[in-house]
Coordinates of C-alpha atoms in Angstrom, one line a residue:
M26 CA -17.3 -25.5 19.8
L27 CA -18.1 -22.2 21.1
F28 CA -21.9 -20.9 20.5
Q29 CA -22.0 -17.1 19.7
S30 CA -25.6 -16.6 21.1
L31 CA -25.5 -19.1 24.2
G32 CA -28.4 -17.8 25.7
V33 CA -30.8 -18.9 23.1
L34 CA -30.5 -21.9 24.9
F35 CA -32.6 -21.3 27.7
W36 CA -35.5 -21.4 25.6
F37 CA -35.3 -25.0 25.3
L38 CA -36.5 -25.3 28.9
P39 CA -40.0 -23.2 28.3
V40 CA -40.4 -24.8 24.6
A41 CA -39.9 -28.4 25.7
A42 CA -42.4 -27.6 28.9
F43 CA -45.2 -26.3 26.6
I44 CA -44.6 -29.5 24.3
I45 CA -44.8 -31.8 27.1
L46 CA -48.2 -29.9 28.2
L47 CA -49.8 -30.5 24.9
Y48 CA -49.3 -34.3 25.9
L49 CA -50.5 -33.7 29.3
L50 CA -53.6 -32.1 28.3
K51 CA -57.2 -34.0 29.6
I52 CA -59.0 -35.6 26.5
R53 CA -62.4 -34.6 26.2
R54 CA -64.4 -37.5 25.1
R55 CA -67.9 -37.8 23.3
E56 CA -70.7 -40.4 24.6
V57 CA -71.9 -42.5 21.7
R58 CA -74.3 -45.6 22.0
V59 CA -73.1 -48.4 19.9
P60 CA -75.0 -51.7 19.4
A61 CA -72.2 -54.3 20.5
R62 CA -68.6 -53.6 22.3
F63 CA -67.0 -56.7 20.2
L64 CA -67.2 -54.2 17.0
W65 CA -64.6 -51.9 18.6
P66 CA -61.2 -53.8 19.4
P67 CA -59.2 -52.4 23.2
I68 CA -57.2 -49.7 21.9
T69 CA -53.9 -50.0 23.9
T70 CA -51.7 -47.3 22.6
D71 CA -52.8 -44.0 23.6
V72 CA -51.0 -40.9 22.7
R73 CA -52.2 -38.7 25.5
A74 CA -52.8 -39.0 29.2
N75 CA -56.6 -39.2 30.7
T76 CA -55.8 -37.3 33.4
L77 CA -53.1 -34.4 34.1
F78 CA -51.4 -36.5 36.9
Q79 CA -51.1 -39.6 35.0
R80 CA -47.4 -40.8 34.3
L81 CA -46.2 -39.3 31.1
R82 CA -46.0 -42.2 29.0
P83 CA -43.0 -43.1 26.4
N84 CA -44.0 -41.8 22.7
L85 CA -41.6 -41.6 19.8
L86 CA -43.9 -38.3 18.5
L87 CA -42.8 -36.9 21.6
F88 CA -39.1 -37.5 21.6
L89 CA -39.1 -36.3 17.9
Q90 CA -40.7 -32.9 18.7
L91 CA -38.5 -32.3 21.6
L92 CA -35.7 -33.0 19.2
I93 CA -36.8 -30.7 16.3
A94 CA -37.2 -28.2 19.0
L95 CA -33.6 -28.8 20.3
L96 CA -31.8 -28.6 16.5
L97 CA -33.5 -25.3 15.8
L98 CA -32.7 -23.7 19.2
L99 CA -28.9 -24.9 18.6
A100 CA -29.0 -23.5 15.1
L101 CA -30.4 -20.0 16.9
A102 CA -27.5 -20.1 19.0
R103 CA -25.2 -19.8 16.3
P104 CA -22.6 -22.4 17.2
A105 CA -19.1 -22.5 15.4
M106 CA -15.7 -24.3 15.4
Q107 CA -12.4 -23.0 15.2
A108 CA -10.8 -24.1 11.7
R109 CA -7.3 -23.1 10.1
G110 CA -7.6 -20.4 8.1
A111 CA -7.8 -16.5 7.7
L112 CA -11.0 -15.8 5.6
G113 CA -14.0 -14.3 6.6
R114 CA -17.4 -13.5 4.7
Q115 CA -15.7 -10.9 2.5
T116 CA -11.9 -11.0 2.7
V117 CA -9.4 -8.5 1.0
V118 CA -5.4 -10.0 0.6
V119 CA -3.1 -6.9 0.4
I120 CA -0.2 -8.8 -0.5
D121 CA 3.1 -6.4 -0.6
A122 CA 5.0 -6.4 -3.7
S123 CA 7.9 -3.7 -2.8
A124 CA 11.6 -4.2 -3.6
S125 CA 12.0 -5.8 0.4
M126 CA 9.9 -8.5 -0.7
G127 CA 12.2 -9.8 -3.2
A128 CA 14.9 -10.8 -0.6
T129 CA 15.9 -14.3 -0.8
D130 CA 16.0 -15.5 2.8
V131 CA 12.7 -17.5 2.7
S132 CA 13.2 -19.9 -0.6
P133 CA 12.8 -18.7 -3.7
S134 CA 11.7 -14.9 -2.2
R135 CA 9.4 -13.4 0.2
F136 CA 7.4 -12.6 -2.7
E137 CA 6.8 -15.5 -3.9
A138 CA 6.2 -17.1 -0.5
A139 CA 3.1 -14.6 0.2
R140 CA 2.1 -15.6 -3.5
N141 CA 1.7 -19.5 -1.9
R142 CA 0.1 -18.3 0.8
L143 CA -2.7 -16.2 -1.1
R144 CA -3.2 -19.6 -3.3
A145 CA -3.8 -21.6 -0.1
L146 CA -6.0 -19.1 0.8
I147 CA -8.1 -19.1 -2.2
R148 CA -8.2 -23.0 -2.2
E149 CA -9.6 -22.7 1.6
M150 CA -12.6 -20.7 0.3
S151 CA -15.8 -22.0 0.9
A152 CA -18.9 -21.4 -1.4
S153 CA -20.2 -18.6 0.9
E154 CA -16.8 -16.7 0.9
R155 CA -16.1 -14.0 -1.3
L156 CA -12.3 -12.7 -1.8
A157 CA -10.3 -9.6 -3.3
I158 CA -6.7 -9.3 -4.1
I159 CA -5.0 -5.8 -4.0
E160 CA -1.1 -5.7 -5.0
A161 CA 0.7 -2.8 -2.9
G162 CA 3.8 -2.0 -5.5
P163 CA 4.5 1.8 -6.0
N164 CA 1.6 2.0 -7.9
V165 CA -1.7 0.3 -6.3
R166 CA -3.4 -2.2 -8.4
V167 CA -7.1 -4.5 -7.7
V168 CA -6.0 -7.7 -9.3
A169 CA -9.1 -9.0 -8.6
S170 CA -12.4 -7.8 -7.1
L171 CA -14.8 -9.6 -4.5
T172 CA -15.4 -12.8 -6.1
A173 CA -15.9 -16.3 -5.2
D174 CA -14.7 -17.7 -8.3
Q175 CA -11.8 -19.7 -7.1
R176 CA -10.2 -20.1 -10.7
K177 CA -10.1 -16.0 -11.6
L178 CA -8.9 -15.4 -8.1
M179 CA -5.9 -18.0 -9.1
E180 CA -5.4 -16.2 -12.3
A181 CA -4.9 -13.2 -10.5
A182 CA -2.5 -14.4 -8.4
N183 CA -0.1 -15.5 -11.0
S184 CA -0.8 -12.0 -12.4
L185 CA 0.8 -10.6 -9.5
Q186 CA 4.4 -8.8 -10.1
L187 CA 7.0 -7.8 -8.1
S188 CA 8.8 -4.4 -8.3
D189 CA 12.1 -2.6 -7.1
A190 CA 10.3 0.3 -5.8
R191 CA 8.6 1.3 -2.3
G192 CA 5.0 -0.1 -2.2
N193 CA 2.0 1.8 -1.2
I194 CA 1.0 -0.3 1.9
D195 CA -1.0 2.8 3.2
E196 CA -3.1 3.6 0.2
A197 CA -3.5 -0.4 -0.4
L198 CA -5.0 -0.7 3.3
R199 CA -7.3 2.3 2.6
L200 CA -8.7 1.0 -0.4
A201 CA -8.9 -2.4 1.4
A202 CA -10.9 -0.7 4.3
A203 CA -13.4 0.9 1.7
L204 CA -14.2 -2.4 0.0
V205 CA -15.2 -4.0 3.2
G206 CA -14.6 -2.1 6.3
N207 CA -18.6 -1.6 6.6
R208 CA -19.2 -5.1 6.7
P209 CA -19.7 -7.1 9.8
G210 CA -17.4 -10.4 9.8
S211 CA -15.1 -9.4 7.0
R212 CA -11.1 -9.3 7.2
I213 CA -8.4 -7.6 5.7
V214 CA -5.4 -9.7 5.3
L215 CA -1.9 -8.2 4.9
L216 CA 1.1 -10.6 3.4
S217 CA 4.3 -8.4 4.2
D218 CA 7.3 -8.3 5.8
G219 CA 6.5 -5.3 7.3
A220 CA 9.1 -2.9 5.7
F221 CA 7.5 0.2 5.6
P222 CA 7.4 3.6 7.5
E223 CA 4.0 3.6 10.4
I224 CA 0.8 4.1 9.1
T225 CA -1.0 6.9 10.8
D226 CA -4.3 7.8 8.6
F227 CA -6.1 4.2 8.5
S228 CA -9.1 2.4 10.2
P229 CA -10.1 -0.9 9.2
G230 CA -13.8 -0.3 10.6
K231 CA -16.1 -3.2 10.9
A232 CA -13.2 -5.5 9.6
Q233 CA -10.4 -7.8 11.2
L234 CA -7.1 -7.0 10.0
V235 CA -4.8 -10.0 9.9
Y236 CA -1.0 -9.3 9.5
E237 CA 1.0 -12.3 8.4
S238 CA 5.3 -11.8 8.3
F239 CA 7.1 -13.0 5.8
G240 CA 11.3 -13.1 6.0
K241 CA 13.7 -14.5 8.7
H242 CA 16.6 -12.4 9.0
G243 CA 17.6 -8.9 8.2
E244 CA 21.2 -9.7 6.6
N245 CA 22.0 -7.0 3.8
V246 CA 24.1 -4.7 2.5
A247 CA 22.9 -1.8 0.3
I248 CA 24.2 1.1 -1.9
T249 CA 22.2 4.0 -0.5
A250 CA 23.5 6.9 -2.1
M251 CA 25.6 7.8 -5.4
D252 CA 26.6 11.2 -7.0
V253 CA 28.9 12.8 -9.1
Q254 CA 30.4 16.1 -8.7
S255 CA 32.8 18.3 -10.9
R256 CA 36.2 19.2 -9.5
S257 CA 39.2 20.7 -10.8
G258 CA 40.8 18.3 -13.4
G259 CA 38.2 15.8 -13.4
I260 CA 35.0 14.5 -11.3
E261 CA 34.5 12.8 -8.3
W262 CA 32.4 9.7 -7.9
F263 CA 30.7 9.1 -4.3
V264 CA 29.1 5.6 -3.4
G265 CA 27.7 5.5 0.0
L266 CA 26.8 2.0 1.5
R267 CA 25.0 0.8 4.5
N268 CA 25.1 -2.5 6.5
F269 CA 21.3 -3.1 7.8
G270 CA 22.5 -6.7 9.3
E271 CA 24.1 -8.0 12.5
K272 CA 27.4 -9.2 11.1
P273 CA 30.2 -7.2 9.0
A274 CA 29.8 -7.9 5.5
K275 CA 33.0 -8.5 3.2
G276 CA 32.4 -7.8 -0.8
V277 CA 34.0 -6.0 -3.9
L278 CA 32.5 -2.8 -5.2
E279 CA 33.0 -2.3 -8.8
F280 CA 33.1 0.9 -11.0
Y281 CA 32.0 1.2 -14.6
A282 CA 32.1 3.9 -16.9
G283 CA 30.7 3.3 -20.3
G284 CA 30.1 -0.6 -19.7
E285 CA 34.0 -0.8 -18.9
L286 CA 35.4 -1.5 -15.3
V287 CA 37.3 1.2 -14.4
D288 CA 37.9 0.7 -10.9
A289 CA 37.3 -2.4 -8.2
R290 CA 38.1 -2.8 -4.3
E291 CA 37.8 -4.8 -1.5
I292 CA 35.2 -3.4 1.1
T293 CA 34.3 -4.3 5.1
V294 CA 31.1 -2.6 5.9
P295 CA 30.7 -2.8 9.8
A296 CA 27.8 -4.2 11.1
K297 CA 24.6 -1.9 11.5
Q298 CA 26.7 1.2 9.9
M299 CA 27.7 3.1 6.9
L300 CA 30.6 3.3 4.5
G301 CA 31.4 6.0 1.8
Q302 CA 33.9 5.3 -1.3
T303 CA 35.0 7.9 -3.4
L304 CA 36.9 7.7 -6.8
T305 CA 38.5 10.8 -8.6
L306 CA 38.7 10.8 -12.4
Q307 CA 39.9 12.4 -15.3
R308 CA 36.4 11.9 -17.0
A309 CA 34.3 9.5 -17.2
R310 CA 31.9 8.4 -20.0
E311 CA 28.1 7.8 -19.2
P312 CA 26.4 5.7 -18.1
L313 CA 27.7 5.4 -14.8
E314 CA 27.4 2.3 -12.8
V315 CA 28.5 0.6 -9.3
R316 CA 28.0 -3.1 -8.6
L317 CA 28.4 -4.8 -5.3
L318 CA 29.7 -7.8 -5.4
L319 CA 28.6 -9.9 -2.0
N320 CA 26.1 -12.7 -0.6
D321 CA 23.4 -11.1 0.8
A322 CA 19.6 -11.2 0.8
L323 CA 18.5 -8.5 -1.7
P324 CA 20.0 -8.3 -5.3
A325 CA 17.7 -5.0 -6.2
D326 CA 20.1 -2.3 -4.2
N327 CA 23.6 -4.3 -5.2
R328 CA 23.4 -2.1 -8.2
A329 CA 23.1 1.6 -9.3
Y330 CA 23.4 3.7 -12.2
L331 CA 23.6 7.4 -12.8
V332 CA 23.4 9.6 -16.2
G333 CA 23.1 13.0 -17.0
A334 CA 24.9 14.1 -14.0
T335 CA 27.9 14.9 -15.9
E336 CA 27.6 16.9 -19.1
Q337 CA 24.7 19.1 -18.9
T338 CA 24.5 22.9 -18.0
V339 CA 21.3 23.9 -15.8
R340 CA 20.5 27.6 -16.8
V341 CA 18.6 29.3 -14.1
L342 CA 16.8 32.7 -14.3
L343 CA 16.3 34.3 -10.7
V344 CA 13.5 36.8 -11.0
G345 CA 13.6 39.8 -8.4
E346 CA 15.8 42.2 -6.1
G347 CA 17.7 39.6 -5.9
N348 CA 18.9 36.7 -2.5
F349 CA 22.1 36.7 -1.7
F350 CA 22.1 33.4 0.5
L351 CA 20.0 32.4 -2.9
E352 CA 22.0 33.1 -5.2
R353 CA 25.3 31.5 -3.2
A354 CA 23.6 28.2 -2.9
L355 CA 23.0 28.1 -6.9
A356 CA 26.5 28.9 -7.1
L357 CA 27.6 26.1 -5.1
E358 CA 26.0 23.4 -7.6
P359 CA 29.0 23.4 -10.7
N360 CA 26.7 22.5 -13.4
V361 CA 24.6 26.0 -12.6
Q362 CA 24.3 28.6 -14.7
L363 CA 22.6 31.7 -13.1
D364 CA 21.1 34.7 -14.8
K365 CA 19.4 37.8 -12.8
A366 CA 16.6 39.8 -13.7
P367 CA 14.3 42.1 -12.7
T368 CA 11.6 41.0 -14.9
V369 CA 11.6 37.5 -17.7
P370 CA 12.4 38.4 -20.7
E371 CA 10.1 38.5 -23.5
S372 CA 11.8 36.0 -25.3
E373 CA 11.2 33.6 -22.5
Q374 CA 7.5 34.9 -21.5
G375 CA 4.6 32.0 -23.5
K376 CA 2.7 28.9 -22.6
P377 CA 4.7 26.8 -25.0
V378 CA 7.4 24.6 -22.7
G379 CA 10.7 25.1 -24.2
G380 CA 13.2 28.3 -23.6
T381 CA 16.8 29.0 -22.5
Y382 CA 16.2 28.1 -19.0
D383 CA 15.7 24.9 -17.3
L384 CA 14.2 26.7 -13.9
I385 CA 12.8 30.2 -13.7
I386 CA 12.6 31.8 -9.8
F387 CA 10.3 34.5 -8.9
D388 CA 11.4 35.8 -5.7
G389 CA 8.6 38.2 -4.5
A390 CA 8.3 39.0 -8.2
P391 CA 4.7 39.0 -10.2
V392 CA 4.4 35.3 -11.7
V393 CA 4.4 35.6 -15.6
P394 CA 4.0 32.8 -18.0
V395 CA 7.0 31.4 -19.1
K396 CA 8.5 28.8 -21.1
A397 CA 10.9 27.2 -18.6
R398 CA 10.3 23.4 -17.8
A399 CA 10.1 24.2 -13.6
V400 CA 9.0 27.1 -12.0
M401 CA 9.5 28.1 -8.4
T402 CA 7.9 30.8 -6.8
I403 CA 8.7 32.2 -3.3
R404 CA 6.1 34.5 -1.7
T405 CA 4.6 35.9 -4.8
K406 CA 1.0 36.1 -5.8
G407 CA -0.3 34.8 -9.1
G408 CA 1.0 32.1 -11.3
A409 CA -1.0 28.3 -10.6
I410 CA 1.1 26.6 -7.5
A411 CA -0.8 28.6 -4.4
D412 CA -3.1 31.8 -3.7
L413 CA -1.5 33.9 -0.8
S414 CA -3.6 35.2 1.4
G415 CA -3.6 37.2 5.3
S416 CA -0.6 36.6 7.7
I417 CA 0.4 33.9 10.6
K418 CA 3.0 34.7 13.1
L419 CA 5.9 32.2 13.9
P420 CA 4.6 29.1 12.4
R421 CA 6.3 25.8 13.0
V422 CA 6.9 23.2 11.0
A423 CA 4.4 20.5 12.1
T424 CA 5.1 17.6 9.2
W425 CA 7.1 17.5 5.9
E426 CA 7.7 15.0 3.3
R427 CA 11.2 13.5 4.4
D428 CA 11.2 11.2 1.5
H429 CA 10.5 13.3 -1.4
P430 CA 13.1 14.3 -3.8
L431 CA 12.7 18.1 -3.0
L432 CA 12.9 17.6 1.2
R433 CA 15.8 14.5 1.0
Y434 CA 18.3 15.0 3.5
V435 CA 16.6 18.3 4.6
E436 CA 16.3 19.1 8.4
L437 CA 13.0 21.3 8.9
S438 CA 12.1 20.5 12.3
N439 CA 13.8 23.2 14.3
L440 CA 13.2 26.1 11.2
L441 CA 12.0 29.4 12.7
I442 CA 10.0 31.7 10.7
D443 CA 9.2 35.1 11.8
S444 CA 5.6 35.4 9.7
A445 CA 4.1 33.6 6.6
P446 CA 0.9 34.1 4.1
R447 CA -1.8 31.7 4.6
L448 CA -1.4 29.5 1.2
Q449 CA -4.0 27.9 -0.4
P450 CA -2.4 25.2 -2.9
A451 CA -3.9 24.3 -6.7
P452 CA -6.0 21.1 -6.3
W453 CA -3.4 19.4 -8.2
A454 CA -0.2 20.7 -6.1
K455 CA 0.9 18.5 -3.2
V456 CA 1.7 19.9 0.4
L457 CA 5.5 19.0 1.0
A458 CA 5.9 20.8 4.3
E459 CA 3.1 22.4 6.6
S460 CA 2.1 24.2 10.1
Q461 CA -0.9 23.3 11.8
Q462 CA -2.2 26.6 10.5
T463 CA -1.3 26.5 7.1
P464 CA 1.0 25.1 4.6
L465 CA 4.4 26.1 3.9
I466 CA 6.2 24.3 1.0
V467 CA 3.9 22.7 -2.3
A468 CA 5.0 21.1 -5.3
G469 CA 3.4 19.8 -8.6
E470 CA 3.0 19.3 -12.4
H471 CA 0.7 21.3 -14.3
G472 CA 0.7 22.1 -17.7
G473 CA 3.9 20.1 -18.8
R474 CA 5.6 22.1 -15.8
K475 CA 7.0 21.3 -12.7
W476 CA 5.9 23.7 -10.2
L477 CA 7.5 24.7 -6.6
G478 CA 5.7 26.9 -4.1
I479 CA 7.3 28.3 -1.0
G480 CA 4.7 30.8 0.9
W481 CA 7.1 32.4 3.1
N482 CA 10.1 35.1 2.2
L483 CA 13.0 32.9 3.2
L484 CA 14.9 36.6 4.8
D485 CA 12.0 35.9 7.5
S486 CA 13.4 32.7 8.5
D487 CA 16.6 31.1 9.6
F488 CA 16.0 28.5 6.5
P489 CA 19.1 30.1 4.6
L490 CA 21.6 29.6 7.6
Q491 CA 20.6 26.1 7.9
P492 CA 22.9 23.5 6.9
G493 CA 20.2 22.1 4.8
F494 CA 19.2 25.2 3.2
P495 CA 22.4 24.5 0.4
I496 CA 21.0 20.7 0.1
F497 CA 17.3 21.7 -0.4
V498 CA 18.7 24.0 -3.7
A499 CA 20.6 21.1 -5.2
N500 CA 17.5 19.2 -4.6
V501 CA 15.3 21.8 -6.6
V502 CA 17.8 22.1 -9.4
R503 CA 18.0 18.1 -9.7
W504 CA 14.3 17.8 -9.5
A505 CA 13.4 20.5 -11.6
T506 CA 15.9 19.0 -15.0
S507 CA 15.4 15.2 -13.7
G508 CA 12.9 15.4 -16.9
R509 CA 14.0 17.3 -19.1
A510 CA 14.6 15.5 -23.2
A511 CA 17.3 17.4 -24.2
G512 CA 19.9 16.0 -22.6
T513 CA 21.3 12.6 -23.2
G514 CA 19.3 11.3 -19.9
F515 CA 18.5 11.6 -16.4
T516 CA 18.4 10.1 -13.1
L517 CA 15.5 8.5 -10.7
R518 CA 13.9 6.5 -8.1
T519 CA 12.2 3.0 -9.0
G520 CA 8.4 4.0 -8.7
T521 CA 8.8 7.9 -8.7
P522 CA 6.5 9.5 -11.4
F523 CA 8.1 11.9 -13.8
T524 CA 7.5 13.6 -16.8
L525 CA 9.2 13.9 -20.5
T526 CA 8.9 17.3 -22.8
T527 CA 9.5 16.2 -26.4
Q528 CA 9.9 17.8 -29.7
P529 CA 6.0 18.7 -31.3
D530 CA 6.5 16.1 -34.1
E531 CA 6.6 13.2 -32.0
Q532 CA 3.4 11.5 -31.3
Q533 CA 5.0 8.4 -29.9
L534 CA 7.7 6.7 -27.9
T535 CA 9.0 3.4 -27.5
L536 CA 10.1 2.7 -23.3
Q537 CA 13.0 -0.2 -23.6
M538 CA 13.2 -1.9 -20.7
P539 CA 16.6 -3.5 -19.1
G540 CA 15.2 -7.0 -19.6
G541 CA 14.9 -6.5 -23.3
Q542 CA 10.8 -5.8 -23.5
S543 CA 9.7 -2.4 -24.7
Q544 CA 6.2 -0.3 -24.6
T545 CA 4.6 2.2 -26.6
L546 CA 4.5 5.6 -25.2
R547 CA 1.6 8.1 -26.6
V548 CA 2.7 11.8 -26.7
N549 CA 0.2 14.4 -25.8
E550 CA 1.2 17.8 -27.0
G551 CA 4.7 17.7 -26.6
S552 CA 4.7 16.0 -23.2
L553 CA 4.1 12.6 -21.7
I554 CA 3.6 11.8 -18.0
L555 CA 4.8 8.5 -16.4
P556 CA 4.1 6.6 -13.4
G557 CA 7.5 5.4 -12.8
V558 CA 9.5 3.0 -13.6
P559 CA 9.3 -0.5 -11.6
K560 CA 12.9 -2.1 -11.9
V561 CA 16.3 -1.3 -11.1
G562 CA 18.4 -0.6 -14.5
L563 CA 18.9 1.6 -17.5
Y564 CA 15.8 2.2 -19.8
E565 CA 16.2 4.5 -22.8
V566 CA 12.9 6.4 -24.7
V567 CA 13.2 6.4 -28.7
G568 CA 11.5 8.0 -31.2
K569 CA 12.1 10.1 -34.1
R570 CA 13.8 13.0 -32.8
T571 CA 14.6 11.5 -29.5
R572 CA 17.0 9.2 -27.6
L573 CA 17.0 9.5 -24.2
K574 CA 18.4 7.4 -21.2
I575 CA 17.2 6.6 -18.1
A576 CA 18.7 5.2 -14.7
A577 CA 16.5 4.1 -12.3
N578 CA 17.8 3.3 -9.0
L579 CA 16.4 2.2 -5.7
L580 CA 18.3 4.0 -3.1
D581 CA 15.7 3.1 -0.3
S582 CA 16.7 2.5 3.5
D583 CA 13.2 1.7 4.3
E584 CA 13.1 -0.8 1.8
S585 CA 16.9 -1.8 2.0
N586 CA 16.8 -2.7 6.0
I587 CA 14.7 -6.1 5.4
A588 CA 14.6 -7.2 9.1
P589 CA 11.1 -8.7 9.3
R590 CA 8.8 -6.9 11.4
T591 CA 6.5 -9.0 14.0
A592 CA 4.8 -5.9 14.7
L593 CA 3.2 -3.1 12.9
Q594 CA 2.0 0.3 13.7
L595 CA -1.3 0.9 11.7
G596 CA -3.9 3.8 12.8
G597 CA -2.2 4.4 15.8
R598 CA -2.6 0.7 17.2
T599 CA 0.0 -2.1 17.1
V600 CA -1.2 -5.1 15.1
T601 CA 0.8 -8.3 16.0
A602 CA 2.0 -11.1 13.1
R603 CA 0.5 -14.3 13.3
S604 CA 1.9 -17.4 12.5
S605 CA -1.3 -19.7 13.1
I606 CA -4.1 -18.3 12.0
F607 CA -7.7 -19.5 12.9
T608 CA -11.1 -18.9 11.8
L609 CA -14.7 -19.5 13.1
R610 CA -16.7 -22.0 10.9
E611 CA -20.5 -21.7 11.8
L612 CA -22.2 -24.9 12.0
W613 CA -26.4 -23.6 11.7
R614 CA -27.0 -24.7 8.1
P615 CA -26.5 -28.2 8.6
L616 CA -28.4 -27.9 12.1
A617 CA -31.2 -26.3 10.2
L618 CA -31.1 -28.8 7.8
L619 CA -30.9 -31.8 10.2
A620 CA -34.0 -30.4 12.0
L621 CA -35.9 -30.1 8.7
L622 CA -35.5 -33.7 8.2
T623 CA -36.3 -34.9 11.6
L624 CA -39.6 -33.1 10.9
M625 CA -40.0 -34.8 8.0
V626 CA -39.5 -38.3 10.1
E627 CA -42.1 -36.8 12.7
W628 CA -44.9 -36.3 10.0
W629 CA -44.3 -39.7 8.4
V630 CA -44.4 -41.2 11.7
F631 CA -47.8 -39.2 12.4
V632 CA -49.6 -40.7 9.2
R633 CA -48.3 -44.0 9.9
R634 CA -50.1 -43.9 13.1
S635 CA -53.3 -42.3 12.0

């Protein structure tokens, strides 16, 4: 047992001395004449001494009063005992529902083990404790607000769903801190395997952060990349594999086109290394699928799908005086048809989404309303994405979104820019790259269109000369056409939000999922925004005049690297995983109750003697 306010116990000495002093006070007697002494029996028990220096006699009332004082002071000292558990007065449990938690190195899976731990925490709750549950999947969800209702909490625990996508752990932790971060004695419990990047922008406030790790090993081989390129006489199909484990892995890699097996080969992926496989076909019928057959812990990254990559032509209009490097990078994309013009043709101007072009690039030219589904602006004023003002000399890229589809595999740390205007993005735009003085690249969706804004003139930098520039342009083309409904389909990562544009007469669509379930989607003015799909597989969107296939893949190295982390970097400090978690159970309530019962006994003894 330990006391949280030990100094209170020292007050027992003066309190006990005062109680004893009351028993030593001299009695002031009043003389009364009586006719005879035999009428007054001798009094043998005197509760008080007649003189100050008389020896104190044993007295039950004195002992009871001292006991009451001791019990009250013990309660004020807040005694507590260590008990197994992770709950505080108010506790928020953040459970990781990302793809890596589907690893089966813990039976039946890490996610189920975390869910069972959550159920145990709910059963350990006392009547004075409240608990909330947050699901940290691709979309953060509060499945139970702070409550002491164990039945409701158990139902919430049973409703948790594992996804095949990256989880927003940072957003979930910030939400938990907003719930209990200003309440002393509260806790935030993170149930995860730690397979996520370092989180810098987080503080638990007054709450205590507890991390429990799940997982035994990191043996896993994943499909981390898949692409198709048109070549003379056919297509070239590339698949990238990576072994995150400590041992070489052997298995079989199967290629399917249109549901039919077209190739199968035995592979060996060395430990901690990557392996590329290429298949050349004269023609291929979509969807394209790759299956990795081997015994590893995570099944979500052993399949990958591709649709909309071999059949569609992307029409791009470059508006402005012309840019040799940009035109050359666009020409490297085999499915891009590029047109150039000093201004936008009148037939392509207007607000309704549609038109001939998939992407219109304004390179220094004034932005006008266009029908294209995607618009890219390069140092140009006007348009919805951003405002430009002033000038900054030699801005250096401080941070950028490495995992965003536009900047994937693009290195910006060595980018040199001579000068750039100060860029003020629209409220709905997301900053993808920024210097210490101003944002440099922003993107977002607004009015049923995708917008990309680059603040500086490309020719005022060495970006067009870097190896990442053609990769960036290829990312722009794919990002711009990832949601168009005019073709047969498109490919995306699980959990990535996307927009569908439909025919004006479409009122609702049906999303058919890989497991056979379906979901009805409402269309608003010819466009539909979805927060992403949770599982790897093939989806289909069906309407009156719409039939569109969607291929969803994990392709995330952070999630496929399933080695459990024993320590996390959260908010600039290291949080170590705990295997045995203890909490303090305060005992002041039973002590206060015992003091009250003793007071009642003391009163009863006093009444009996009176």
